[in-house]
Amino acid sequence: MDANDRPTGQQKTSAAADSAFLRACRKEPVPHTPVWFMRQAGRSLPEYLKVREGIPMLESCMRPELVTEITLQPVRRHKVDAAIYFSDIVVPLKAIGVDLDIKPGVGPVVDRPIRTRADLDRLRALEPDDVAYVTEAIGMLVAELGATPLIGFAGAPFTLASYLVEGGPSRNHERTKALMYGEPELWADLLDRLADITAAFLKVQIEAGASAVQLFDSWVGALSPRDYTRHVMPASAKVFDAVAGYGVPRIHFGVGTGELLGLMGEAGADVVGVDWRVPLDEAARRVGPGKALQGNLDPAVLFAPRAAVEEKAAEVLAAARDLPGHVFNLGHGVLPSTDPDALTRLVDFVHTSTER
């Protein structure tokens, strides 16, 4: 029995179950609006740069003690309401033998791109033993975090497919779209296989103790609603459905997805992440009832003076005032040169401004 066949079940109650973050995800009353930041684990923190010095990114993701330390750093410094597991979206691909590397200043680069049906054979199923270091790291983290929830994460099938087909990051996704439009059956099989790999990766994290999961579809904003519905949504829905039985909140986030917000919610998310381009009250209208929202301060705002940051954060909170559940976050990841103190002040501002 592999990771995709194992029966799911309700996750055991954890110390984090009554946290503000999980309560907001469940659309329950909260003592304050919870805050966490995408890419809070690393990038802008000097202590992160120190422990990562000389260690390649993918190797960093495979060292449980290092992953634990990096994941805990922003919780200690910023007092955020949730930790995000330190990893990279291509880790499960590397774990099943895809020849790729993360090149500094470039991103994931794939040595032999996936472009033919024969290439699919290189994408085998992910087994828990392939990522034993993830299980070990999450066990260590849950013990350290106590009542602070840990968010597991994975890359969504479309974004993983884009890296695999293009061979690396792409501005226009030409090869990806050519395959999607020109060979729709091959495309569907590719995304279906990636959905199984992604679901298996999330299951490992949940079973190890993650209290919530986020599916990142970084590049899906390049698609129209029609193309998303036809070519992407079935695979994303398969991922969400595969982990539904665990009972943990499922968050879905993509960049430039203002036109896709409703569909991303329909794919199976409990919480829809919103980038900074759409106000949260308008996002709620597009998503429809029954979903919590996450977001959505522009990361660049953090470079402005403190008063301006607080003014813009207050606008986000005002737009979220009538939402049934709101998790404060940036509208994308923390930018590398962000002043860490600006993040700490922002957490405190959101907490104090929303105390019930």
CSV table of C-alpha atoms in Angstrom, one decimal:
chain,number,residue,atom,x,y,z
A,1,MET,CA,0.0,0.0,0.0
A,2,ASP,CA,1.6,3.3,-1.0
A,3,ALA,CA,1.0,6.8,0.3
A,4,ASN,CA,-1.8,7.5,-2.1
A,5,ASP,CA,-3.8,4.4,-1.0
A,6,ARG,CA,-3.6,4.7,2.7
A,7,PRO,CA,-6.9,5.5,4.3
A,8,THR,CA,-7.2,8.9,5.7
A,9,GLY,CA,-8.7,9.8,9.1
A,10,GLN,CA,-9.4,12.8,11.3
A,11,GLN,CA,-6.1,14.2,12.6
A,12,LYS,CA,-5.5,13.7,16.3
A,13,THR,CA,-6.4,16.8,18.4
A,14,SER,CA,-3.2,18.8,19.0
A,15,ALA,CA,-2.2,21.6,21.4
A,16,ALA,CA,-2.6,24.0,18.5
A,17,ALA,CA,-6.3,23.1,17.8
A,18,ASP,CA,-7.6,26.1,19.7
A,19,SER,CA,-5.1,28.6,18.2
A,20,ALA,CA,-6.3,31.8,16.7
A,21,PHE,CA,-4.9,30.7,13.3
A,22,LEU,CA,-6.9,27.4,13.2
A,23,ARG,CA,-10.0,29.1,14.6
A,24,ALA,CA,-9.9,31.7,11.8
A,25,CYS,CA,-9.4,29.0,9.2
A,26,ARG,CA,-12.5,27.3,10.6
A,27,LYS,CA,-14.4,30.6,10.6
A,28,GLU,CA,-14.8,30.6,14.4
A,29,PRO,CA,-14.4,33.6,16.7
A,30,VAL,CA,-10.8,34.6,17.4
A,31,PRO,CA,-9.1,36.6,20.2
A,32,HIS,CA,-7.3,38.6,17.5
A,33,THR,CA,-6.7,38.4,13.8
A,34,PRO,CA,-4.0,35.8,13.3
A,35,VAL,CA,-0.9,36.6,11.3
A,36,TRP,CA,1.7,34.7,9.4
A,37,PHE,CA,3.8,35.5,6.4
A,38,MET,CA,4.5,33.5,3.3
A,39,ARG,CA,8.3,33.0,3.1
A,40,GLN,CA,8.7,34.1,6.7
A,41,ALA,CA,11.0,31.1,7.2
A,42,GLY,CA,14.2,32.5,5.8
A,43,ARG,CA,15.1,35.1,3.2
A,44,SER,CA,14.9,38.3,5.2
A,45,LEU,CA,16.3,37.1,8.6
A,46,PRO,CA,20.0,37.5,9.4
A,47,GLU,CA,19.9,34.4,11.6
A,48,TYR,CA,18.6,32.4,8.6
A,49,LEU,CA,21.4,33.6,6.3
A,50,LYS,CA,23.9,32.6,9.1
A,51,VAL,CA,22.7,29.0,9.5
A,52,ARG,CA,22.3,28.5,5.7
A,53,GLU,CA,25.7,29.9,4.9
A,54,GLY,CA,27.4,27.6,2.4
A,55,ILE,CA,24.6,25.1,2.3
A,56,PRO,CA,22.7,24.6,-1.0
A,57,MET,CA,18.9,25.1,-0.8
A,58,LEU,CA,17.9,21.6,-1.5
A,59,GLU,CA,20.4,20.2,1.0
A,60,SER,CA,19.0,22.6,3.6
A,61,CYS,CA,15.5,21.1,3.0
A,62,MET,CA,16.8,17.6,3.8
A,63,ARG,CA,18.5,18.4,7.1
A,64,PRO,CA,15.8,18.0,9.9
A,65,GLU,CA,17.6,19.9,12.5
A,66,LEU,CA,18.3,22.8,10.1
A,67,VAL,CA,14.7,22.8,8.8
A,68,THR,CA,13.5,22.9,12.5
A,69,GLU,CA,15.7,25.8,13.3
A,70,ILE,CA,14.8,27.8,10.2
A,71,THR,CA,11.1,27.2,10.7
A,72,LEU,CA,11.2,28.3,14.3
A,73,GLN,CA,13.2,31.5,13.7
A,74,PRO,CA,10.3,33.8,12.6
A,75,VAL,CA,8.0,32.4,15.4
A,76,ARG,CA,10.6,33.4,17.9
A,77,ARG,CA,11.3,36.8,16.4
A,78,HIS,CA,8.0,38.0,15.1
A,79,LYS,CA,5.5,36.1,17.4
A,80,VAL,CA,3.5,35.0,14.4
A,81,ASP,CA,0.4,32.9,14.9
A,82,ALA,CA,1.6,30.0,12.8
A,83,ALA,CA,4.8,28.4,11.5
A,84,ILE,CA,5.3,27.5,7.9
A,85,TYR,CA,7.4,24.4,7.2
A,86,PHE,CA,10.7,25.3,5.6
A,87,SER,CA,11.1,23.5,2.3
A,88,ASP,CA,10.7,24.1,-1.5
A,89,ILE,CA,8.0,23.2,-3.9
A,90,VAL,CA,10.4,21.0,-5.9
A,91,VAL,CA,11.4,18.8,-2.9
A,92,PRO,CA,9.0,16.0,-3.7
A,93,LEU,CA,10.2,16.0,-7.4
A,94,LYS,CA,13.8,15.7,-6.2
A,95,ALA,CA,12.8,13.0,-3.8
A,96,ILE,CA,11.5,10.8,-6.7
A,97,GLY,CA,14.6,11.2,-8.7
A,98,VAL,CA,14.0,14.2,-11.0
A,99,ASP,CA,17.3,15.7,-11.9
A,100,LEU,CA,16.9,19.2,-10.8
A,101,ASP,CA,18.7,21.9,-8.8
A,102,ILE,CA,17.8,25.3,-7.3
A,103,LYS,CA,20.3,27.8,-8.8
A,104,PRO,CA,20.8,31.0,-6.7
A,105,GLY,CA,19.2,33.9,-8.4
A,106,VAL,CA,17.4,31.7,-10.9
A,107,GLY,CA,15.3,29.1,-9.2
A,108,PRO,CA,14.6,25.5,-9.9
A,109,VAL,CA,16.3,24.2,-13.1
A,110,VAL,CA,15.4,20.8,-14.5
A,111,ASP,CA,18.1,18.9,-16.4
A,112,ARG,CA,15.8,16.9,-18.6
A,113,PRO,CA,12.4,18.6,-19.1
A,114,ILE,CA,9.2,16.6,-19.3
A,115,ARG,CA,7.8,17.0,-22.8
A,116,THR,CA,6.7,13.6,-24.2
A,117,ARG,CA,4.6,10.7,-23.0
A,118,ALA,CA,7.7,8.6,-22.5
A,119,ASP,CA,9.0,11.3,-20.1
A,120,LEU,CA,6.1,10.6,-17.7
A,121,ASP,CA,7.8,7.3,-16.7
A,122,ARG,CA,10.3,9.4,-14.8
A,123,LEU,CA,7.6,10.6,-12.5
A,124,ARG,CA,7.1,7.7,-10.2
A,125,ALA,CA,4.9,7.6,-7.1
A,126,LEU,CA,6.2,9.3,-3.9
A,127,GLU,CA,6.6,7.0,-1.0
A,128,PRO,CA,6.9,8.2,2.6
A,129,ASP,CA,10.4,6.8,2.9
A,130,ASP,CA,11.5,9.1,0.1
A,131,VAL,CA,11.0,12.1,2.4
A,132,ALA,CA,11.7,10.5,5.8
A,133,TYR,CA,13.6,13.7,6.7
A,134,VAL,CA,10.2,15.6,6.4
A,135,THR,CA,8.6,13.3,8.9
A,136,GLU,CA,11.6,13.7,11.3
A,137,ALA,CA,11.7,17.5,11.0
A,138,ILE,CA,7.9,17.9,11.6
A,139,GLY,CA,8.1,15.6,14.6
A,140,MET,CA,10.8,17.9,16.1
A,141,LEU,CA,8.9,21.0,15.2
A,142,VAL,CA,5.6,20.0,16.7
A,143,ALA,CA,7.4,19.2,19.9
A,144,GLU,CA,9.0,22.7,20.0
A,145,LEU,CA,6.0,24.7,18.7
A,146,GLY,CA,3.5,23.5,21.3
A,147,ALA,CA,0.3,25.5,20.9
A,148,THR,CA,1.6,27.2,17.7
A,149,PRO,CA,0.3,25.4,14.6
A,150,LEU,CA,2.5,24.3,11.8
A,151,ILE,CA,1.5,24.7,8.2
A,152,GLY,CA,2.6,22.1,5.7
A,153,PHE,CA,2.8,23.0,2.1
A,154,ALA,CA,3.3,21.8,-1.4
A,155,GLY,CA,3.4,23.2,-5.0
A,156,ALA,CA,0.2,22.7,-7.0
A,157,PRO,CA,0.3,20.5,-10.1
A,158,PHE,CA,0.2,23.4,-12.6
A,159,THR,CA,3.1,25.2,-11.2
A,160,LEU,CA,5.2,22.0,-10.8
A,161,ALA,CA,4.2,21.1,-14.4
A,162,SER,CA,5.4,24.5,-15.6
A,163,TYR,CA,8.8,24.0,-14.0
A,164,LEU,CA,9.1,20.5,-15.4
A,165,VAL,CA,8.0,21.4,-19.0
A,166,GLU,CA,9.9,24.7,-19.3
A,167,GLY,CA,13.0,23.3,-17.6
A,168,GLY,CA,13.0,26.2,-15.1
A,169,PRO,CA,11.2,29.5,-14.4
A,170,SER,CA,9.4,31.1,-17.3
A,171,ARG,CA,7.9,34.5,-17.8
A,172,ASN,CA,5.3,33.5,-20.5
A,173,HIS,CA,5.0,29.7,-20.0
A,174,GLU,CA,5.2,29.1,-23.8
A,175,ARG,CA,6.2,25.4,-23.7
A,176,THR,CA,3.7,24.8,-20.9
A,177,LYS,CA,0.8,26.3,-22.8
A,178,ALA,CA,1.9,24.6,-26.1
A,179,LEU,CA,1.7,21.2,-24.4
A,180,MET,CA,-1.6,22.1,-22.6
A,181,TYR,CA,-3.3,23.2,-25.8
A,182,GLY,CA,-1.6,20.9,-28.3
A,183,GLU,CA,-1.6,17.6,-26.4
A,184,PRO,CA,-4.4,17.9,-23.9
A,185,GLU,CA,-4.4,14.2,-23.0
A,186,LEU,CA,-0.7,14.1,-22.2
A,187,TRP,CA,-1.2,17.3,-20.3
A,188,ALA,CA,-4.0,15.8,-18.2
A,189,ASP,CA,-2.0,12.7,-17.5
A,190,LEU,CA,1.0,14.8,-16.4
A,191,LEU,CA,-1.1,16.9,-14.0
A,192,ASP,CA,-2.9,13.8,-12.7
A,193,ARG,CA,0.4,12.2,-11.9
A,194,LEU,CA,1.7,15.4,-10.2
A,195,ALA,CA,-1.6,15.6,-8.2
A,196,ASP,CA,-0.8,12.1,-6.8
A,197,ILE,CA,2.8,13.1,-5.9
A,198,THR,CA,1.6,16.3,-4.3
A,199,ALA,CA,-1.2,14.6,-2.3
A,200,ALA,CA,1.3,12.0,-1.0
A,201,PHE,CA,3.7,14.8,0.0
A,202,LEU,CA,0.9,16.6,1.9
A,203,LYS,CA,-0.2,13.4,3.6
A,204,VAL,CA,3.3,12.8,4.9
A,205,GLN,CA,3.3,16.3,6.5
A,206,ILE,CA,-0.2,16.0,8.0
A,207,GLU,CA,0.5,12.5,9.4
A,208,ALA,CA,3.7,13.8,11.0
A,209,GLY,CA,1.8,16.6,12.7
A,210,ALA,CA,1.1,19.6,10.4
A,211,SER,CA,-2.1,21.4,11.6
A,212,ALA,CA,-3.0,22.9,8.2
A,213,VAL,CA,-1.6,22.7,4.6
A,214,GLN,CA,-1.2,25.3,1.9
A,215,LEU,CA,-1.2,24.5,-1.8
A,216,PHE,CA,0.9,27.1,-3.7
A,217,ASP,CA,0.0,27.6,-7.4
A,218,SER,CA,2.6,30.3,-8.0
A,219,TRP,CA,2.1,30.5,-11.8
A,220,VAL,CA,-1.5,29.7,-12.3
A,221,GLY,CA,-2.4,33.4,-12.7
A,222,ALA,CA,-1.1,33.1,-16.2
A,223,LEU,CA,-4.3,31.2,-17.2
A,224,SER,CA,-7.8,32.3,-18.1
A,225,PRO,CA,-10.8,31.0,-16.0
A,226,ARG,CA,-11.8,28.8,-18.9
A,227,ASP,CA,-8.3,27.3,-19.2
A,228,TYR,CA,-8.1,26.9,-15.4
A,229,THR,CA,-11.4,25.1,-15.3
A,230,ARG,CA,-10.6,22.7,-18.2
A,231,HIS,CA,-6.9,22.0,-17.7
A,232,VAL,CA,-5.9,22.6,-14.1
A,233,MET,CA,-8.9,22.5,-11.7
A,234,PRO,CA,-9.4,18.7,-11.8
A,235,ALA,CA,-5.8,18.1,-10.7
A,236,SER,CA,-5.9,20.7,-7.9
A,237,ALA,CA,-9.3,19.3,-6.8
A,238,LYS,CA,-7.8,15.8,-6.6
A,239,VAL,CA,-5.1,17.0,-4.3
A,240,PHE,CA,-7.5,18.7,-1.9
A,241,ASP,CA,-9.9,15.7,-2.0
A,242,ALA,CA,-7.0,13.4,-1.2
A,243,VAL,CA,-6.4,15.1,2.2
A,244,ALA,CA,-10.0,16.1,3.0
A,245,GLY,CA,-10.4,13.2,5.4
A,246,TYR,CA,-7.7,14.5,7.8
A,247,GLY,CA,-9.9,17.4,8.8
A,248,VAL,CA,-7.1,20.0,8.6
A,249,PRO,CA,-7.7,23.4,7.0
A,250,ARG,CA,-6.6,23.5,3.3
A,251,ILE,CA,-5.4,26.8,2.0
A,252,HIS,CA,-5.0,27.6,-1.7
A,253,PHE,CA,-2.9,30.5,-2.9
A,254,GLY,CA,-1.7,31.8,-6.3
A,255,VAL,CA,-0.3,35.0,-7.6
A,256,GLY,CA,-2.2,37.2,-10.0
A,257,THR,CA,-5.3,35.0,-9.5
A,258,GLY,CA,-8.0,37.7,-9.1
A,259,GLU,CA,-10.0,36.2,-12.0
A,260,LEU,CA,-9.6,32.7,-10.6
A,261,LEU,CA,-10.5,33.2,-6.9
A,262,GLY,CA,-13.9,31.6,-7.1
A,263,LEU,CA,-12.6,28.6,-9.0
A,264,MET,CA,-9.7,28.1,-6.6
A,265,GLY,CA,-12.2,28.0,-3.8
A,266,GLU,CA,-14.3,25.5,-5.7
A,267,ALA,CA,-11.3,23.3,-6.2
A,268,GLY,CA,-11.6,22.3,-2.5
A,269,ALA,CA,-9.9,25.0,-0.4
A,270,ASP,CA,-11.2,25.9,3.0
A,271,VAL,CA,-9.2,29.1,2.9
A,272,VAL,CA,-8.5,31.1,-0.2
A,273,GLY,CA,-5.3,33.1,-0.3
A,274,VAL,CA,-5.6,36.5,-2.0
A,275,ASP,CA,-2.8,38.5,-3.5
A,276,TRP,CA,-2.6,42.3,-3.0
A,277,ARG,CA,-4.4,43.2,-6.3
A,278,VAL,CA,-7.9,42.5,-5.1
A,279,PRO,CA,-9.4,44.0,-1.9
A,280,LEU,CA,-10.6,41.3,0.5
A,281,ASP,CA,-14.2,42.5,0.5
A,282,GLU,CA,-14.2,42.1,-3.3
A,283,ALA,CA,-12.4,38.8,-3.0
A,284,ALA,CA,-15.1,37.6,-0.7
A,285,ARG,CA,-17.7,38.4,-3.3
A,286,ARG,CA,-15.8,36.5,-6.0
A,287,VAL,CA,-15.1,33.5,-3.8
A,288,GLY,CA,-18.6,33.3,-2.4
A,289,PRO,CA,-19.9,32.2,1.0
A,290,GLY,CA,-18.4,29.4,3.1
A,291,LYS,CA,-14.7,30.2,2.8
A,292,ALA,CA,-12.2,32.0,5.0
A,293,LEU,CA,-9.8,34.3,3.3
A,294,GLN,CA,-6.0,34.9,3.7
A,295,GLY,CA,-4.1,38.1,2.9
A,296,ASN,CA,-3.3,40.5,1.6
A,297,LEU,CA,-0.9,43.4,2.2
A,298,ASP,CA,1.4,44.2,-0.7
A,299,PRO,CA,4.9,43.0,0.4
A,300,ALA,CA,6.5,46.2,-1.0
A,301,VAL,CA,4.5,48.2,1.5
A,302,LEU,CA,6.9,47.0,4.2
A,303,PHE,CA,9.6,49.3,2.7
A,304,ALA,CA,7.5,52.4,3.5
A,305,PRO,CA,7.7,54.3,6.8
A,306,ARG,CA,6.0,52.7,9.8
A,307,ALA,CA,3.0,55.0,9.7
A,308,ALA,CA,2.3,54.2,6.0
A,309,VAL,CA,2.7,50.4,6.7
A,310,GLU,CA,0.1,50.7,9.5
A,311,GLU,CA,-2.2,52.7,7.3
A,312,LYS,CA,-2.2,50.1,4.6
A,313,ALA,CA,-2.5,47.3,7.1
A,314,ALA,CA,-5.5,49.0,8.6
A,315,GLU,CA,-7.1,49.1,5.1
A,316,VAL,CA,-6.7,45.3,4.8
A,317,LEU,CA,-8.2,44.8,8.2
A,318,ALA,CA,-11.1,47.1,7.3
A,319,ALA,CA,-11.8,45.2,4.1
A,320,ALA,CA,-11.8,42.0,6.1
A,321,ARG,CA,-14.1,43.3,8.8
A,322,ASP,CA,-17.2,41.4,7.7
A,323,LEU,CA,-15.5,38.1,6.7
A,324,PRO,CA,-16.4,35.0,8.6
A,325,GLY,CA,-12.7,34.1,8.9
A,326,HIS,CA,-9.6,36.1,8.1
A,327,VAL,CA,-5.9,35.2,8.4
A,328,PHE,CA,-3.7,38.3,7.9
A,329,ASN,CA,-0.8,37.7,5.5
A,330,LEU,CA,1.1,39.4,2.7
A,331,GLY,CA,-0.3,39.2,-0.8
A,332,HIS,CA,2.9,37.2,-1.7
A,333,GLY,CA,6.1,36.2,0.0
A,334,VAL,CA,8.4,38.3,2.1
A,335,LEU,CA,10.9,40.1,-0.1
A,336,PRO,CA,14.5,39.2,0.7
A,337,SER,CA,15.6,42.8,1.6
A,338,THR,CA,12.7,43.4,3.9
A,339,ASP,CA,13.6,44.8,7.4
A,340,PRO,CA,12.8,42.1,9.9
A,341,ASP,CA,11.7,44.7,12.4
A,342,ALA,CA,9.0,45.9,10.0
A,343,LEU,CA,7.5,42.4,10.1
A,344,THR,CA,7.7,42.3,13.9
A,345,ARG,CA,6.0,45.7,14.2
A,346,LEU,CA,3.3,44.6,11.7
A,347,VAL,CA,2.4,41.5,13.7
A,348,ASP,CA,2.1,43.6,16.8
A,349,PHE,CA,0.0,46.2,15.0
A,350,VAL,CA,-2.5,43.6,13.7
A,351,HIS,CA,-2.8,41.9,17.0
A,352,THR,CA,-3.4,45.1,19.0
A,353,SER,CA,-5.7,46.5,16.4
A,354,THR,CA,-8.0,43.5,16.4
A,355,GLU,CA,-8.0,42.4,20.0
A,356,ARG,CA,-11.5,41.2,20.9
